[in-house]
Amino acid sequence: MRTTPRILTLVLTLLGIQLAWLAAPAYACGCGAMIPSGQQQVRVDREVSVVRWDGRQEQIVMSLTVAGTADRAAWIMPVPHRATVRLGDPRLFDQLREQTAPEHRTRYYFWPRSGDWPFASGDDGASAAAPPSAGAGVGVVSRQRLGPFDVARLTADDPAALSDWLHRNGFALPARLAQALQPYVDRHWEYVAIRLAPQSTHTPLYGALDPLHLTFAADAPVYPMRLSRLAANPQSLGLYLLAAHRMEPRTSIGGERPKVTFAGRVRDPWGPLAEISHGTEYLTALDQEFPVPSRIDGDHELRRTATDRTYREVVYSYRLREIAGLPAWLVATGGGLTALAAVIAVWTVRATRRTSRAPVPNL
């Protein structure tokens, strides 16, 4: 009977650990750092970004899908040079999905499989986005309101000073994130701080946010990812790369190997896609997963691939081959059995006739 209190204590301890883990906010997202307000929680479920590079200037258009209990959140994005910021056009991502959609092909099979008659057991369901005083160590380049976003462009030579400024201006910056900013401070990068405060208060952030469009000078294309190592949950990144040639990341930076889903020229662009792809018509689409964000060890440095070989993902659906609406195997086997039965019948009739015509021996 003494073991019962011990078991109960162990169960309660494990439950407490699990609840504490669930309550931990996901501070980082693939593009920078998503910071909830106070003790609220926010999670970036999916990040999709467009990176355009023409050899001198880089543009990044980001679309984040978030969920959680927070009605306000902040987002910090390091950039190598001074950036301009504006709202992006959500239609851009719809057009890119159409451009890079996989090709669908059908493969037929002859013999029935599980789910086909006579093995079917019923319907199995599915088929096959004037500045205030900064204080020492931080410079405020500008402060602007873009829809639901309060955007501040900052410079900083001290992560602690940047942390103080963000805190005093309504941003909550964890101490560990300030430490993670040190490599950017050492390289004299600048920062785009974005506070998301929707018009309707007390409504949790959920779904795709309005995309943001950043433009800055770049000696080489880069997609900032280092801060994502602080994320509490696995990260998922989708990248559309627009350049004069096919592009790729130099390394996987601690995630799974980036998967190419499309590579080729942009076809008949219009609207926002025509605007951003002008002069950079080669499109490369990548997907990458980061199961253990703490392993992320840098930013995505992008480079030209050895060739501009085109590629489109192919998705196969499998169907049982039919003839006139009937399974081909049934028609073939049924026809074969019918033919065999006919042969047997003919052979039997002929054998019977030969027997009946045979002369009766004289006794």
Coordinates of C-alpha atoms in Angstrom, one line a residue:
M1 CA 0.0 0.0 0.0
R2 CA 3.0 2.3 0.5
T3 CA 3.7 2.4 -3.3
T4 CA 0.4 4.2 -4.0
P5 CA 1.5 7.7 -2.8
R6 CA 4.8 7.3 -4.7
I7 CA 3.0 6.4 -7.9
L8 CA 0.6 9.4 -7.4
T9 CA 3.5 11.7 -6.8
L10 CA 5.3 10.5 -9.9
V11 CA 2.2 11.0 -12.0
L12 CA 1.5 14.5 -10.7
T13 CA 5.2 15.4 -11.3
L14 CA 5.1 14.2 -14.9
L15 CA 1.8 16.0 -15.5
G16 CA 3.3 19.2 -14.1
I17 CA 6.3 18.9 -16.4
Q18 CA 4.1 18.3 -19.4
L19 CA 1.9 21.3 -18.6
A20 CA 4.9 23.6 -18.2
W21 CA 6.2 22.4 -21.6
L22 CA 2.9 23.2 -23.2
A23 CA 2.8 26.6 -21.7
A24 CA 6.2 27.6 -23.0
P25 CA 5.7 30.2 -25.8
A26 CA 7.4 29.7 -29.2
Y27 CA 9.5 32.9 -29.3
A28 CA 11.0 32.4 -32.7
C29 CA 9.9 31.9 -36.2
G30 CA 11.9 31.1 -39.3
C31 CA 12.3 34.7 -40.4
G32 CA 13.2 36.2 -37.1
A33 CA 11.6 36.2 -33.7
M34 CA 7.9 36.2 -32.9
I35 CA 7.4 37.5 -29.3
P36 CA 4.1 37.3 -27.6
S37 CA 2.8 40.0 -25.2
G38 CA 3.2 39.3 -21.5
Q39 CA 2.5 35.7 -20.5
Q40 CA 0.4 35.0 -23.6
Q41 CA 1.4 32.4 -26.2
V42 CA 1.8 32.5 -29.9
R43 CA 3.0 29.9 -32.3
V44 CA 4.1 30.2 -36.0
D45 CA 2.6 27.2 -37.7
R46 CA 3.9 28.0 -41.2
E47 CA 6.1 30.5 -42.8
V48 CA 6.3 31.2 -46.5
S49 CA 8.6 33.8 -48.0
V50 CA 9.6 35.2 -51.4
V51 CA 13.3 36.2 -51.8
R52 CA 14.1 38.2 -54.9
W53 CA 17.7 39.1 -55.7
D54 CA 18.9 40.9 -58.8
G55 CA 22.6 41.1 -57.9
R56 CA 22.5 44.3 -56.0
Q57 CA 19.2 44.5 -54.1
E58 CA 17.2 41.9 -52.1
Q59 CA 13.5 41.9 -51.5
I60 CA 11.7 39.6 -49.0
V61 CA 8.0 39.2 -48.8
M62 CA 6.8 37.1 -45.8
S63 CA 3.6 35.5 -45.0
L64 CA 3.2 34.0 -41.5
T65 CA 0.4 31.7 -40.3
V66 CA 0.1 31.9 -36.5
A67 CA -2.0 30.5 -33.7
G68 CA -2.2 31.0 -29.9
T69 CA -3.8 33.0 -27.1
A70 CA -2.0 36.3 -27.7
D71 CA -3.9 39.2 -29.2
R72 CA -0.7 41.2 -29.6
A73 CA 2.8 40.1 -30.6
A74 CA 6.2 41.5 -31.8
W75 CA 8.5 40.3 -34.4
I76 CA 12.2 41.1 -34.9
M77 CA 13.9 40.7 -38.2
P78 CA 17.7 41.3 -38.7
V79 CA 18.7 42.7 -42.1
P80 CA 22.3 43.3 -43.4
H81 CA 21.5 46.8 -44.7
R82 CA 18.9 49.5 -44.1
A83 CA 15.5 48.3 -45.2
T84 CA 12.3 49.9 -46.5
V85 CA 9.1 48.2 -45.3
R86 CA 5.6 48.1 -46.9
L87 CA 2.6 45.8 -46.9
G88 CA 2.8 43.0 -49.4
D89 CA 0.1 41.7 -51.8
P90 CA -1.5 38.4 -50.6
R91 CA -2.3 37.5 -54.2
L92 CA 1.5 37.0 -54.8
F93 CA 1.4 33.7 -52.9
D94 CA -1.6 32.5 -54.7
Q95 CA 0.1 33.1 -58.0
L96 CA 3.3 31.4 -56.9
R97 CA 1.3 28.3 -55.7
E98 CA -0.2 28.1 -59.2
Q99 CA 3.2 28.5 -60.9
T100 CA 4.8 25.8 -58.8
A101 CA 1.8 23.4 -58.5
P102 CA 2.9 19.7 -59.0
E103 CA 2.0 17.9 -62.2
H104 CA -0.6 15.2 -61.6
R105 CA -0.4 11.9 -63.4
T106 CA -2.3 8.7 -63.2
R107 CA -0.9 5.2 -63.1
Y108 CA -3.1 2.2 -63.7
Y109 CA -2.7 -1.2 -62.2
F110 CA -4.4 -4.5 -63.3
W111 CA -4.9 -6.7 -60.3
P112 CA -7.2 -5.5 -57.5
R113 CA -5.7 -4.1 -54.3
S114 CA -7.0 -3.4 -50.8
G115 CA -10.0 -1.2 -51.2
D116 CA -10.9 -2.5 -54.6
W117 CA -13.7 -5.0 -55.2
P118 CA -13.8 -7.8 -54.1
F119 CA -11.5 -6.6 -51.2
A120 CA -13.4 -3.4 -50.5
S121 CA -15.1 -3.2 -47.2
G122 CA -17.0 0.0 -47.8
D123 CA -16.0 3.7 -48.2
D124 CA -12.6 4.3 -46.8
G125 CA -12.9 8.1 -46.9
A126 CA -10.1 9.9 -48.6
S127 CA -8.7 9.1 -52.0
A128 CA -5.4 8.8 -53.3
A129 CA 0.9 34.9 -44.9
A130 CA 8.5 61.6 -35.6
P131 CA 10.4 58.7 -34.0
P132 CA 10.9 58.7 -30.2
S133 CA 14.2 59.1 -28.6
A134 CA 16.1 55.9 -28.7
G135 CA 18.6 56.1 -25.9
A136 CA 22.2 55.1 -25.9
G137 CA 23.2 52.2 -28.1
V138 CA 20.1 52.3 -30.3
G139 CA 19.2 54.4 -33.3
V140 CA 15.6 54.8 -34.5
V141 CA 15.7 55.2 -38.3
S142 CA 11.9 55.5 -38.6
R143 CA 8.6 54.5 -37.1
Q144 CA 5.5 53.8 -39.2
R145 CA 2.1 52.2 -39.1
L146 CA 1.3 49.7 -41.8
G147 CA -2.2 48.3 -41.4
P148 CA -2.2 46.2 -38.2
F149 CA 1.6 46.6 -38.0
D150 CA 3.6 49.1 -35.9
V151 CA 7.0 49.1 -37.7
A152 CA 10.3 50.5 -36.3
R153 CA 13.6 50.4 -38.2
L154 CA 16.4 50.3 -35.7
T155 CA 20.2 50.3 -35.5
A156 CA 22.0 48.9 -32.4
D157 CA 25.6 48.3 -31.2
D158 CA 24.5 46.7 -28.0
P159 CA 22.0 43.8 -27.6
A160 CA 21.2 45.0 -24.0
A161 CA 20.4 48.5 -25.2
L162 CA 18.2 47.1 -28.0
S163 CA 16.4 44.9 -25.4
D164 CA 15.8 48.0 -23.2
W165 CA 14.4 50.1 -26.1
L166 CA 12.0 47.3 -27.1
H167 CA 10.8 46.8 -23.6
R168 CA 10.2 50.6 -23.1
N169 CA 8.3 50.7 -26.4
G170 CA 5.9 47.9 -25.7
F171 CA 8.0 44.9 -27.0
A172 CA 8.8 42.1 -24.6
L173 CA 12.2 40.6 -25.5
P174 CA 13.5 37.5 -23.7
A175 CA 17.0 37.7 -22.3
R176 CA 18.1 34.7 -24.4
L177 CA 17.0 36.4 -27.6
A178 CA 19.2 39.4 -26.7
Q179 CA 22.1 37.1 -26.5
A180 CA 21.2 35.5 -29.9
L181 CA 21.3 39.0 -31.5
Q182 CA 25.0 39.4 -30.7
P183 CA 26.3 37.9 -34.0
Y184 CA 24.2 40.5 -35.9
V185 CA 25.4 43.3 -33.7
D186 CA 29.0 42.2 -34.4
R187 CA 28.4 42.3 -38.1
H188 CA 26.7 45.8 -37.9
W189 CA 23.3 44.6 -39.2
E190 CA 20.1 46.6 -38.7
Y191 CA 16.7 45.5 -37.4
V192 CA 13.1 45.7 -38.4
A193 CA 11.0 45.5 -35.2
I194 CA 7.3 44.9 -35.9
R195 CA 4.5 45.0 -33.3
L196 CA 1.3 43.4 -34.4
A197 CA -1.7 45.0 -32.8
P198 CA -4.9 44.3 -34.6
Q199 CA -7.8 46.8 -34.5
S200 CA -10.0 44.3 -32.6
T201 CA -8.5 43.8 -29.2
H202 CA -8.8 40.7 -27.0
T203 CA -9.0 38.5 -30.2
P204 CA -6.3 35.8 -30.3
L205 CA -4.0 35.9 -33.3
Y206 CA -4.9 33.1 -35.7
G207 CA -4.5 32.3 -39.3
A208 CA -2.4 34.0 -42.1
L209 CA -1.2 37.5 -41.3
D210 CA -0.9 40.3 -43.9
P211 CA 2.4 39.8 -45.8
L212 CA 5.2 42.3 -45.3
H213 CA 7.6 43.4 -48.0
L214 CA 11.2 44.4 -47.1
T215 CA 13.7 45.8 -49.5
F216 CA 17.4 46.3 -48.8
A217 CA 20.8 46.3 -50.5
A218 CA 22.6 43.0 -50.5
D219 CA 26.1 41.9 -51.7
A220 CA 24.8 38.3 -51.7
P221 CA 21.3 36.9 -51.1
V222 CA 20.6 35.8 -47.5
Y223 CA 17.5 34.7 -45.6
P224 CA 17.9 35.4 -41.8
M225 CA 17.2 32.2 -39.8
R226 CA 19.6 32.3 -36.8
L227 CA 17.0 33.5 -34.3
S228 CA 14.8 30.5 -35.1
R229 CA 17.1 28.3 -32.9
L230 CA 15.2 29.7 -29.9
A231 CA 11.9 28.2 -31.1
A232 CA 10.2 25.8 -28.7
N233 CA 8.4 23.9 -31.6
P234 CA 9.6 22.4 -34.9
Q235 CA 9.7 25.0 -37.7
S236 CA 8.5 24.7 -41.2
L237 CA 9.8 27.0 -44.0
G238 CA 8.7 27.5 -47.6
L239 CA 10.9 29.7 -49.8
Y240 CA 10.3 31.0 -53.3
L241 CA 13.6 32.3 -54.8
L242 CA 13.5 34.7 -57.7
A243 CA 16.7 35.4 -59.5
A244 CA 18.4 35.3 -62.9
H245 CA 19.2 31.6 -62.4
R246 CA 18.2 28.6 -60.3
M247 CA 19.2 29.1 -56.7
E248 CA 19.9 26.9 -53.6
P249 CA 21.0 27.3 -49.9
R250 CA 24.7 26.7 -49.3
T251 CA 23.9 24.3 -46.4
S252 CA 21.0 23.0 -44.5
I253 CA 22.0 25.1 -41.4
G254 CA 20.9 22.4 -38.9
G255 CA 17.6 21.4 -40.5
E256 CA 16.6 18.7 -42.9
R257 CA 17.9 18.9 -46.4
P258 CA 15.9 21.5 -48.3
K259 CA 13.6 19.9 -50.8
V260 CA 13.2 21.4 -54.3
T261 CA 9.5 21.3 -55.4
F262 CA 9.9 23.5 -58.5
A263 CA 12.6 25.1 -60.7
G264 CA 11.9 26.9 -63.9
R265 CA 11.0 30.1 -65.7
V266 CA 8.0 32.1 -64.5
R267 CA 5.1 31.6 -67.1
D268 CA 2.9 34.5 -68.1
P269 CA 3.1 36.5 -64.9
W270 CA 0.6 39.3 -64.1
G271 CA -0.2 41.6 -61.2
P272 CA 2.2 41.3 -58.1
L273 CA 4.1 38.4 -59.6
A274 CA 4.9 40.3 -62.8
E275 CA 6.1 43.2 -60.7
I276 CA 8.4 41.3 -58.4
S277 CA 9.7 38.9 -61.0
H278 CA 10.6 41.5 -63.6
G279 CA 14.3 40.9 -64.5
T280 CA 14.5 37.9 -62.2
E281 CA 12.3 35.4 -64.0
Y282 CA 13.9 32.1 -62.8
L283 CA 11.8 30.7 -59.9
T284 CA 13.0 28.0 -57.4
A285 CA 10.6 26.7 -54.8
L286 CA 12.0 25.0 -51.6
D287 CA 10.5 23.4 -48.5
Q288 CA 12.5 22.7 -45.4
E289 CA 11.7 21.3 -42.0
F290 CA 13.6 22.0 -38.7
P291 CA 12.5 19.2 -36.3
V292 CA 15.0 20.5 -33.6
P293 CA 15.3 24.3 -33.9
S294 CA 18.2 24.5 -31.4
R295 CA 20.4 22.9 -34.1
I296 CA 20.0 26.0 -36.4
D297 CA 23.5 27.4 -36.7
G298 CA 23.2 30.3 -39.1
D299 CA 21.3 32.1 -41.8
H300 CA 20.5 30.8 -45.2
E301 CA 23.1 32.0 -47.6
L302 CA 21.8 31.5 -51.2
R303 CA 23.8 30.8 -54.3
R304 CA 23.4 29.9 -57.9
T305 CA 23.3 26.2 -58.7
A306 CA 25.6 24.5 -61.2
T307 CA 22.9 24.3 -63.9
D308 CA 19.5 25.8 -64.6
R309 CA 17.9 22.4 -64.9
T310 CA 14.1 22.7 -64.7
Y311 CA 12.1 20.5 -62.3
R312 CA 8.5 20.1 -61.4
E313 CA 7.2 17.7 -58.7
V314 CA 5.0 14.9 -60.0
V315 CA 2.2 13.5 -57.9
Y316 CA 0.9 10.1 -59.0
S317 CA -2.6 8.8 -58.4
Y318 CA -3.3 5.1 -58.9
R319 CA -6.4 3.7 -60.4
L320 CA -7.6 0.2 -61.2
R321 CA -7.7 -0.3 -65.0
E322 CA -11.2 -0.7 -66.4
I323 CA -12.8 -1.7 -69.6
A324 CA -16.3 -0.3 -70.4
G325 CA -16.7 0.5 -66.7
L326 CA -15.8 -3.0 -65.5
P327 CA -12.5 -4.0 -63.9
A328 CA -10.1 -5.1 -66.6
W329 CA -9.0 -8.1 -64.6
L330 CA -12.6 -9.2 -64.2
V331 CA -13.2 -8.8 -68.0
A332 CA -10.0 -10.6 -68.8
T333 CA -10.5 -13.5 -66.4
G334 CA -14.2 -13.7 -67.1
G335 CA -13.5 -13.8 -70.8
G336 CA -10.8 -16.4 -70.3
L337 CA -13.0 -18.6 -68.2
T338 CA -15.8 -18.2 -70.7
A339 CA -13.5 -19.2 -73.5
L340 CA -12.2 -22.1 -71.5
A341 CA -15.7 -23.3 -70.7
A342 CA -16.6 -23.1 -74.4
V343 CA -13.6 -25.2 -75.3
I344 CA -14.5 -27.7 -72.7
A345 CA -18.1 -27.8 -73.9
V346 CA -17.0 -28.3 -77.6
W347 CA -14.6 -31.0 -76.6
T348 CA -17.2 -32.7 -74.5
V349 CA -19.8 -32.6 -77.3
R350 CA -17.3 -34.0 -79.8
A351 CA -16.2 -36.7 -77.5
T352 CA -19.8 -37.7 -76.9
R353 CA -20.5 -37.8 -80.6
R354 CA -17.5 -40.0 -81.3
T355 CA -18.6 -42.3 -78.6
S356 CA -22.2 -42.5 -80.0
R357 CA -20.9 -43.2 -83.5
A358 CA -18.5 -45.9 -82.5
P359 CA -19.6 -49.4 -83.9
V360 CA -21.0 -51.9 -81.6
P361 CA -18.8 -55.0 -81.6
N362 CA -20.3 -58.3 -82.6
L363 CA -20.5 -60.9 -79.9

